[in-house]
């Protein structure tokens, strides 16, 4: 597993992690140390993030120096040494954490779809509910600036957080502005509070030290966390199916609740996904509810697949509106690489 991670998954994105993962795979002592973690917590990305966390915390200075110098051989040696000396710390971190990916491209997908949901129901205010929110960074979708490759832009051009997305296809992304966001609620089994130093460091640790040769990723994450800290979202801990009613209760009655899922439902078995859909339908008994999704083909129940094949390498952007009498569900676009590439399909 570690050799495959290094030679296949990390090879193009991170020379450092390629070298470290392969070195771990060749060390019997390192592998025995990793086996001290629960079986489901031995994945390379998680163990490497736990080691990175120690480096960022100042507890593994040799590893931190090797990462800063982008020295693969030194990083491999320091990673093995740190793992063997601090096995308990690495295992403890891996046991109670999970890897976090807060890809900023998600906002490029979410913004136009949420704005379209509001337009369709005539909403002048929305309350955002993000399922599988991690740190809730997606809940700042209206507070970031987004530029598309065709020259279109959305959001706040003066925001400290700026992101880009490439577009394909004939239809432009609608440039309608989001209405006022009056509630920001995140749901996660283990939400991350960016105002907590340990939590914020863990988000940084989940970034690969030299991923794709883009050091600006760390700076962008810091900017996102600083922006979120100025208006902290309400983070609810628990299973989304059970917690959704509480989340809906936090959205004012005169605002449209918009539930968002971005590559979150794939972690649910089919039965849970259907119960999630039922929760949305239940909430619509008393008010109109919208659901914006970016999920793999066939993952989001009720969202059309456009005839696309499962595991096709792209995702479907779905928009569903639950009214008191009917469900209207549509595929409004396709996206690739978690929003870095977007094809808008819907009439607006």
Tab-separated table of C-alpha atoms in Angstrom:
chain	number	residue	atom	x	y	z
A	1	UNK	CA	0.000	0.000	0.000
A	2	UNK	CA	2.766	2.456	0.895
A	3	UNK	CA	4.797	1.584	-2.203
A	4	UNK	CA	1.735	2.052	-4.425
A	5	UNK	CA	0.942	5.362	-2.734
A	6	UNK	CA	4.460	6.618	-3.340
A	7	UNK	CA	5.017	5.317	-6.851
A	8	UNK	CA	1.508	5.958	-8.200
A	9	UNK	CA	-0.511	8.444	-6.141
A	10	UNK	CA	2.300	10.764	-5.024
A	11	UNK	CA	4.638	10.378	-7.996
A	12	UNK	CA	3.352	13.337	-10.016
A	13	UNK	CA	2.115	15.508	-7.172
A	14	UNK	CA	4.752	15.254	-4.474
A	15	UNK	CA	8.343	14.063	-4.942
A	16	UNK	CA	8.788	14.356	-1.168
A	17	UNK	CA	5.885	12.065	-0.331
A	18	UNK	CA	6.902	9.704	-3.122
A	19	UNK	CA	10.320	9.263	-1.526
A	20	UNK	CA	8.991	9.083	2.053
A	21	UNK	CA	6.231	6.570	1.276
A	22	UNK	CA	8.583	4.266	-0.616
A	23	UNK	CA	11.130	4.478	2.218
A	24	UNK	CA	8.447	3.542	4.739
A	25	UNK	CA	7.430	0.591	2.554
A	26	UNK	CA	11.037	-0.685	2.632
A	27	UNK	CA	11.471	-0.416	6.413
A	28	UNK	CA	10.233	-3.410	8.415
A	29	UNK	CA	10.531	-1.360	11.614
A	30	UNK	CA	8.444	1.470	10.179
A	31	UNK	CA	5.754	-0.918	8.979
A	32	UNK	CA	5.572	-2.556	12.395
A	33	UNK	CA	5.151	0.893	13.970
A	34	UNK	CA	2.329	1.712	11.540
A	35	UNK	CA	0.627	-1.557	12.472
A	36	UNK	CA	0.181	-0.143	15.987
A	37	UNK	CA	-2.579	2.046	14.517
A	38	UNK	CA	-6.084	0.618	14.005
A	39	UNK	CA	-6.344	-1.091	10.618
A	40	UNK	CA	-8.571	1.611	9.117
A	41	UNK	CA	-6.131	4.298	10.278
A	42	UNK	CA	-3.015	3.033	8.522
A	43	UNK	CA	-3.560	4.748	5.189
A	44	UNK	CA	-0.415	6.536	3.954
A	45	UNK	CA	-2.126	9.918	3.586
A	46	UNK	CA	-3.237	9.821	7.234
A	47	UNK	CA	0.069	8.596	8.687
A	48	UNK	CA	2.009	11.122	6.614
A	49	UNK	CA	-0.335	13.886	7.790
A	50	UNK	CA	0.262	12.817	11.409
A	51	UNK	CA	4.023	13.043	10.837
A	52	UNK	CA	3.593	16.422	9.135
A	53	UNK	CA	1.572	17.604	12.133
A	54	UNK	CA	4.500	16.781	14.435
A	55	UNK	CA	6.816	18.713	12.143
A	56	UNK	CA	4.533	21.763	12.110
A	57	UNK	CA	4.203	21.597	15.891
A	58	UNK	CA	7.975	21.818	16.278
A	59	UNK	CA	8.231	18.311	17.683
A	60	UNK	CA	10.074	16.849	14.681
A	61	UNK	CA	12.587	19.560	13.674
A	62	UNK	CA	14.661	17.333	11.383
A	63	UNK	CA	11.571	16.365	9.401
A	64	UNK	CA	10.426	19.992	9.243
A	65	UNK	CA	13.852	21.060	7.948
A	66	UNK	CA	13.878	18.324	5.313
A	67	UNK	CA	10.424	19.321	4.107
A	68	UNK	CA	11.409	22.988	3.992
A	69	UNK	CA	14.499	22.098	1.940
A	70	UNK	CA	12.506	19.726	-0.292
A	71	UNK	CA	15.190	17.123	0.379
A	72	UNK	CA	13.591	13.742	-0.332
A	73	UNK	CA	16.376	11.581	1.073
A	74	UNK	CA	16.592	13.608	4.269
A	75	UNK	CA	12.790	13.613	4.575
A	76	UNK	CA	12.658	9.836	4.196
A	77	UNK	CA	15.261	9.299	6.900
A	78	UNK	CA	13.681	11.853	9.234
A	79	UNK	CA	10.179	10.409	8.709
A	80	UNK	CA	11.317	6.923	9.660
A	81	UNK	CA	13.247	8.243	12.665
A	82	UNK	CA	10.264	10.327	13.830
A	83	UNK	CA	7.860	7.428	13.384
A	84	UNK	CA	10.062	5.059	15.394
A	85	UNK	CA	10.798	7.565	18.183
A	86	UNK	CA	7.258	8.934	18.423
A	87	UNK	CA	5.103	5.978	17.432
A	88	UNK	CA	2.598	6.627	20.209
A	89	UNK	CA	2.097	10.248	19.132
A	90	UNK	CA	1.712	9.346	15.468
A	91	UNK	CA	-0.743	6.558	16.228
A	92	UNK	CA	-2.747	8.723	18.646
A	93	UNK	CA	-3.094	11.492	16.063
A	94	UNK	CA	-4.082	9.078	13.303
A	95	UNK	CA	-6.573	7.320	15.576
A	96	UNK	CA	-8.650	10.403	16.336
A	97	UNK	CA	-8.184	12.411	13.127
A	98	UNK	CA	-9.107	12.012	9.506
A	99	UNK	CA	-7.506	13.562	6.468
A	100	UNK	CA	-9.086	16.818	5.409
A	101	UNK	CA	-9.328	18.197	1.906
A	102	UNK	CA	-10.785	21.681	1.630
A	103	UNK	CA	-10.392	22.190	-2.082
A	104	UNK	CA	-11.194	25.802	-2.893
A	105	UNK	CA	-12.482	24.801	-6.321
A	106	UNK	CA	-15.658	23.671	-4.617
A	107	UNK	CA	-16.812	27.268	-4.243
A	108	UNK	CA	-16.534	27.732	-8.009
A	109	UNK	CA	-19.106	24.957	-8.352
A	110	UNK	CA	-21.283	25.886	-5.397
A	111	UNK	CA	-21.690	29.628	-6.011
A	112	UNK	CA	-23.586	29.533	-9.334
A	113	UNK	CA	-25.672	26.528	-8.268
A	114	UNK	CA	-26.760	28.125	-4.977
A	115	UNK	CA	-27.565	31.378	-6.769
A	116	UNK	CA	-29.629	29.408	-9.302
A	117	UNK	CA	-31.513	27.668	-6.494
A	118	UNK	CA	-32.386	31.030	-4.958
A	119	UNK	CA	-33.525	32.389	-8.318
A	120	UNK	CA	-35.821	29.465	-8.966
A	121	UNK	CA	-37.743	29.936	-5.732
A	122	UNK	CA	-37.501	33.720	-5.599
A	123	UNK	CA	-35.498	33.719	-2.360
A	124	UNK	CA	-34.010	36.979	-1.113
A	125	UNK	CA	-31.960	35.293	1.624
A	126	UNK	CA	-30.427	31.854	2.065
A	127	UNK	CA	-29.185	29.763	4.947
A	128	UNK	CA	-26.323	27.450	4.041
A	129	UNK	CA	-26.067	23.956	5.539
A	130	UNK	CA	-22.898	22.106	4.501
A	131	UNK	CA	-22.888	18.346	5.093
A	132	UNK	CA	-19.461	16.842	5.686
A	133	UNK	CA	-18.219	20.358	6.276
A	134	UNK	CA	-14.805	19.656	7.833
A	135	UNK	CA	-13.890	23.230	8.875
A	136	UNK	CA	-16.860	24.797	7.100
A	137	UNK	CA	-14.743	26.731	4.609
A	138	UNK	CA	-17.343	26.161	1.873
A	139	UNK	CA	-19.784	28.165	3.979
A	140	UNK	CA	-17.852	31.304	2.963
A	141	UNK	CA	-18.814	30.784	-0.678
A	142	UNK	CA	-20.265	34.309	-0.888
A	143	UNK	CA	-17.186	35.901	0.699
A	144	UNK	CA	-14.535	34.725	-1.766
A	145	UNK	CA	-13.639	35.849	-5.261
A	146	UNK	CA	-13.975	33.412	-8.160
A	147	UNK	CA	-12.580	33.895	-11.658
A	148	UNK	CA	-13.374	31.527	-14.498
A	149	UNK	CA	-11.107	30.904	-17.462
A	150	UNK	CA	-13.582	32.543	-19.869
A	151	UNK	CA	-13.240	35.849	-18.011
A	152	UNK	CA	-16.400	35.612	-15.925
A	153	UNK	CA	-16.197	36.354	-12.227
A	154	UNK	CA	-18.357	35.854	-9.153
A	155	UNK	CA	-18.201	36.790	-5.509
A	156	UNK	CA	-16.057	39.426	-3.852
A	157	UNK	CA	-13.172	40.695	-6.016
A	158	UNK	CA	-11.584	42.326	-2.948
A	159	UNK	CA	-11.663	39.168	-0.827
A	160	UNK	CA	-8.336	37.899	0.544
A	161	UNK	CA	-9.368	34.497	-0.826
A	162	UNK	CA	-9.311	34.299	-4.606
A	163	UNK	CA	-9.767	31.141	-6.646
A	164	UNK	CA	-9.940	30.130	-10.281
A	165	UNK	CA	-11.722	27.461	-12.286
A	166	UNK	CA	-11.511	26.490	-15.935
A	167	UNK	CA	-14.705	26.190	-17.951
A	168	UNK	CA	-15.571	23.992	-20.898
A	169	UNK	CA	-18.627	23.770	-23.105
A	170	UNK	CA	-20.864	26.287	-24.840
A	171	UNK	CA	-22.889	27.608	-21.910
A	172	UNK	CA	-21.409	30.277	-19.667
A	173	UNK	CA	-21.633	30.001	-15.906
A	174	UNK	CA	-24.492	32.211	-14.702
A	175	UNK	CA	-23.113	35.331	-13.035
A	176	UNK	CA	-26.113	35.999	-10.819
A	177	UNK	CA	-25.066	37.173	-7.345
A	178	UNK	CA	-25.952	35.193	-4.275
A	179	UNK	CA	-28.636	36.725	-2.063
A	180	UNK	CA	-27.817	37.555	1.538
A	181	UNK	CA	-26.508	34.616	3.541
A	182	UNK	CA	-28.196	34.745	6.941
A	183	UNK	CA	-27.052	31.401	8.397
A	184	UNK	CA	-23.940	29.250	8.008
A	185	UNK	CA	-24.260	25.776	9.510
A	186	UNK	CA	-21.842	22.890	9.077
A	187	UNK	CA	-22.426	19.233	9.928
A	188	UNK	CA	-19.592	16.765	10.410
A	189	UNK	CA	-18.810	13.724	12.510
A	190	UNK	CA	-15.637	15.519	13.589
A	191	UNK	CA	-15.860	19.218	12.696
A	192	UNK	CA	-12.707	21.327	12.615
A	193	UNK	CA	-12.685	24.660	14.454
A	194	UNK	CA	-10.268	26.987	12.663
A	195	UNK	CA	-10.091	29.220	15.754
A	196	UNK	CA	-8.454	26.318	17.633
A	197	UNK	CA	-4.676	26.234	17.065
A	198	UNK	CA	-4.441	22.424	17.070
A	199	UNK	CA	-7.333	22.094	14.633
A	200	UNK	CA	-5.899	24.748	12.317
A	201	UNK	CA	-2.494	23.062	12.359
A	202	UNK	CA	-4.100	19.749	11.412
A	203	UNK	CA	-5.650	21.326	8.306
A	204	UNK	CA	-2.181	22.550	7.326
A	205	UNK	CA	-0.736	19.100	8.052
A	206	UNK	CA	-3.152	17.536	5.584
A	207	UNK	CA	-1.593	19.598	2.793
A	208	UNK	CA	1.268	17.737	1.146
A	209	UNK	CA	4.444	19.743	1.835
A	210	UNK	CA	5.312	20.133	-1.850
A	211	UNK	CA	2.030	19.100	-3.512
A	212	UNK	CA	2.055	19.825	-7.226
A	213	UNK	CA	4.832	22.330	-6.671
A	214	UNK	CA	2.283	24.887	-5.502
A	215	UNK	CA	3.485	26.446	-2.231
A	216	UNK	CA	0.641	28.969	-2.495
A	217	UNK	CA	-1.744	26.249	-1.313
A	218	UNK	CA	-0.624	26.760	2.285
A	219	UNK	CA	-0.976	30.540	2.006
A	220	UNK	CA	-4.431	30.154	0.502
A	221	UNK	CA	-5.510	27.807	3.282
A	222	UNK	CA	-4.280	30.291	5.876
A	223	UNK	CA	-6.258	33.049	4.147
A	224	UNK	CA	-9.372	30.865	4.075
A	225	UNK	CA	-9.074	30.035	7.761
A	226	UNK	CA	-8.537	33.703	8.662
A	227	UNK	CA	-11.617	34.677	6.627
A	228	UNK	CA	-13.711	31.968	8.285
A	229	UNK	CA	-12.558	33.035	11.741
A	230	UNK	CA	-14.017	36.517	11.216
A	231	UNK	CA	-17.523	35.043	10.881
A	232	UNK	CA	-17.282	31.563	12.423
A	233	UNK	CA	-19.945	29.145	11.201
A	234	UNK	CA	-22.083	27.089	13.543
A	235	UNK	CA	-20.562	23.602	13.520
A	236	UNK	CA	-22.794	20.703	14.527
A	237	UNK	CA	-21.184	17.401	15.432
A	238	UNK	CA	-22.944	14.208	14.404
A	239	UNK	CA	-24.398	12.097	11.644
A	240	UNK	CA	-26.005	14.253	8.966
A	241	UNK	CA	-29.196	12.201	8.804
A	242	UNK	CA	-29.749	12.700	12.523
A	243	UNK	CA	-28.547	16.309	12.791
A	244	UNK	CA	-30.243	17.834	9.736
A	245	UNK	CA	-33.468	18.741	11.588
A	246	UNK	CA	-31.456	20.815	14.078
A	247	UNK	CA	-29.606	22.480	11.214
A	248	UNK	CA	-32.844	23.436	9.470
A	249	UNK	CA	-34.092	24.939	12.740
A	250	UNK	CA	-31.102	27.313	12.692
A	251	UNK	CA	-32.166	28.875	9.374
A	252	UNK	CA	-34.607	31.793	9.752
A	253	UNK	CA	-38.108	31.105	8.483
A	254	UNK	CA	-37.896	33.788	5.779
A	255	UNK	CA	-34.707	32.347	4.254
A	256	UNK	CA	-34.257	29.436	1.855
A	257	UNK	CA	-32.295	26.576	3.442
A	258	UNK	CA	-29.714	25.336	0.925
A	259	UNK	CA	-28.073	22.053	1.838
A	260	UNK	CA	-24.750	21.428	0.100
A	261	UNK	CA	-22.857	18.163	-0.308
A	262	UNK	CA	-19.521	18.062	-2.103
A	263	UNK	CA	-18.152	14.551	-2.447
A	264	UNK	CA	-19.634	13.704	0.954
A	265	UNK	CA	-22.372	11.206	0.092
A	266	UNK	CA	-19.948	8.641	-1.318
A	267	UNK	CA	-19.059	7.841	2.290
A	268	UNK	CA	-22.703	6.901	2.950
A	269	UNK	CA	-24.114	3.475	2.090
A	270	UNK	CA	-27.108	3.612	-0.238
A	271	UNK	CA	-29.582	3.211	2.608
A	272	UNK	CA	-28.151	6.267	4.392
A	273	UNK	CA	-28.202	8.301	1.193
A	274	UNK	CA	-31.889	7.505	0.749
A	275	UNK	CA	-32.573	8.458	4.366
A	276	UNK	CA	-30.702	11.723	3.768
A	277	UNK	CA	-33.019	12.404	0.832
A	278	UNK	CA	-36.010	11.569	3.034
A	279	UNK	CA	-34.812	14.100	5.638
A	280	UNK	CA	-34.815	16.817	2.998
A	281	UNK	CA	-38.299	15.812	1.928
A	282	UNK	CA	-39.484	15.886	5.556
A	283	UNK	CA	-38.124	19.404	6.018
A	284	UNK	CA	-39.986	20.518	2.891
A	285	UNK	CA	-43.304	19.735	4.557
A	286	UNK	CA	-43.061	23.106	6.243
A	287	UNK	CA	-40.924	25.182	3.868
A	288	UNK	CA	-39.170	25.046	0.520
A	289	UNK	CA	-35.716	23.449	0.718
A	290	UNK	CA	-32.917	23.318	-1.865
A	291	UNK	CA	-30.078	20.847	-2.198
A	292	UNK	CA	-26.933	21.540	-4.226
A	293	UNK	CA	-24.638	18.579	-4.772
A	294	UNK	CA	-21.343	17.776	-6.451
A	295	UNK	CA	-21.006	14.017	-6.307
A	296	UNK	CA	-19.764	11.178	-8.457
A	297	UNK	CA	-22.045	9.901	-11.194
A	298	UNK	CA	-24.950	8.028	-9.619
A	299	UNK	CA	-23.990	8.837	-6.030
A	300	UNK	CA	-26.584	11.535	-5.290
A	301	UNK	CA	-30.057	9.941	-5.201
A	302	UNK	CA	-32.687	11.558	-7.437
A	303	UNK	CA	-30.100	13.573	-9.406
A	304	UNK	CA	-30.075	12.570	-13.108
A	305	UNK	CA	-26.865	11.005	-14.401
A	306	UNK	CA	-27.242	12.309	-17.984
A	307	UNK	CA	-26.440	8.832	-19.245
A	308	UNK	CA	-22.880	9.131	-17.901
A	309	UNK	CA	-21.137	6.022	-16.656
A	310	UNK	CA	-20.271	5.501	-13.013
A	311	UNK	CA	-16.591	5.897	-12.150
A	312	UNK	CA	-16.235	7.994	-15.288
A	313	UNK	CA	-13.764	10.405	-13.685
A	314	UNK	CA	-16.106	13.371	-13.382
A	315	UNK	CA	-18.902	14.459	-11.073
A	316	UNK	CA	-22.456	15.676	-11.567
A	317	UNK	CA	-23.531	19.056	-10.195
A	318	UNK	CA	-27.073	18.576	-8.982
A	319	UNK	CA	-29.792	21.009	-7.987
A	320	UNK	CA	-32.925	19.754	-6.271
A	321	UNK	CA	-35.784	21.869	-4.954
A	322	UNK	CA	-38.138	20.249	-2.481
A	323	UNK	CA	-41.533	21.903	-2.326
A	324	UNK	CA	-44.629	20.948	-0.376
A	325	UNK	CA	-46.039	19.099	-3.361
A	326	UNK	CA	-43.150	18.018	-5.574
A	327	UNK	CA	-39.421	17.409	-5.964
A	328	UNK	CA	-37.665	19.036	-8.889
A	329	UNK	CA	-34.203	17.568	-9.440
A	330	UNK	CA	-31.854	18.478	-12.265
A	331	UNK	CA	-28.243	17.992	-13.283
A	332	UNK	CA	-27.011	21.535	-13.896
A	333	UNK	CA	-23.421	20.728	-14.760
A	334	UNK	CA	-20.417	18.458	-14.735
A	335	UNK	CA	-17.108	19.069	-13.012
A	336	UNK	CA	-13.682	17.507	-12.804
A	337	UNK	CA	-10.843	17.644	-10.250
A	338	UNK	CA	-13.166	18.832	-7.484
A	339	UNK	CA	-14.196	21.990	-9.288
A	340	UNK	CA	-11.003	22.963	-11.056
A	341	UNK	CA	-12.798	22.279	-14.346
A	342	UNK	CA	-16.493	23.021	-14.830
A	343	UNK	CA	-19.084	22.570	-17.573
A	344	UNK	CA	-22.362	24.365	-16.918
A	345	UNK	CA	-25.362	22.719	-18.590
A	346	UNK	CA	-28.570	24.293	-17.285
A	347	UNK	CA	-30.686	26.991	-18.837
A	348	UNK	CA	-30.711	30.049	-16.606
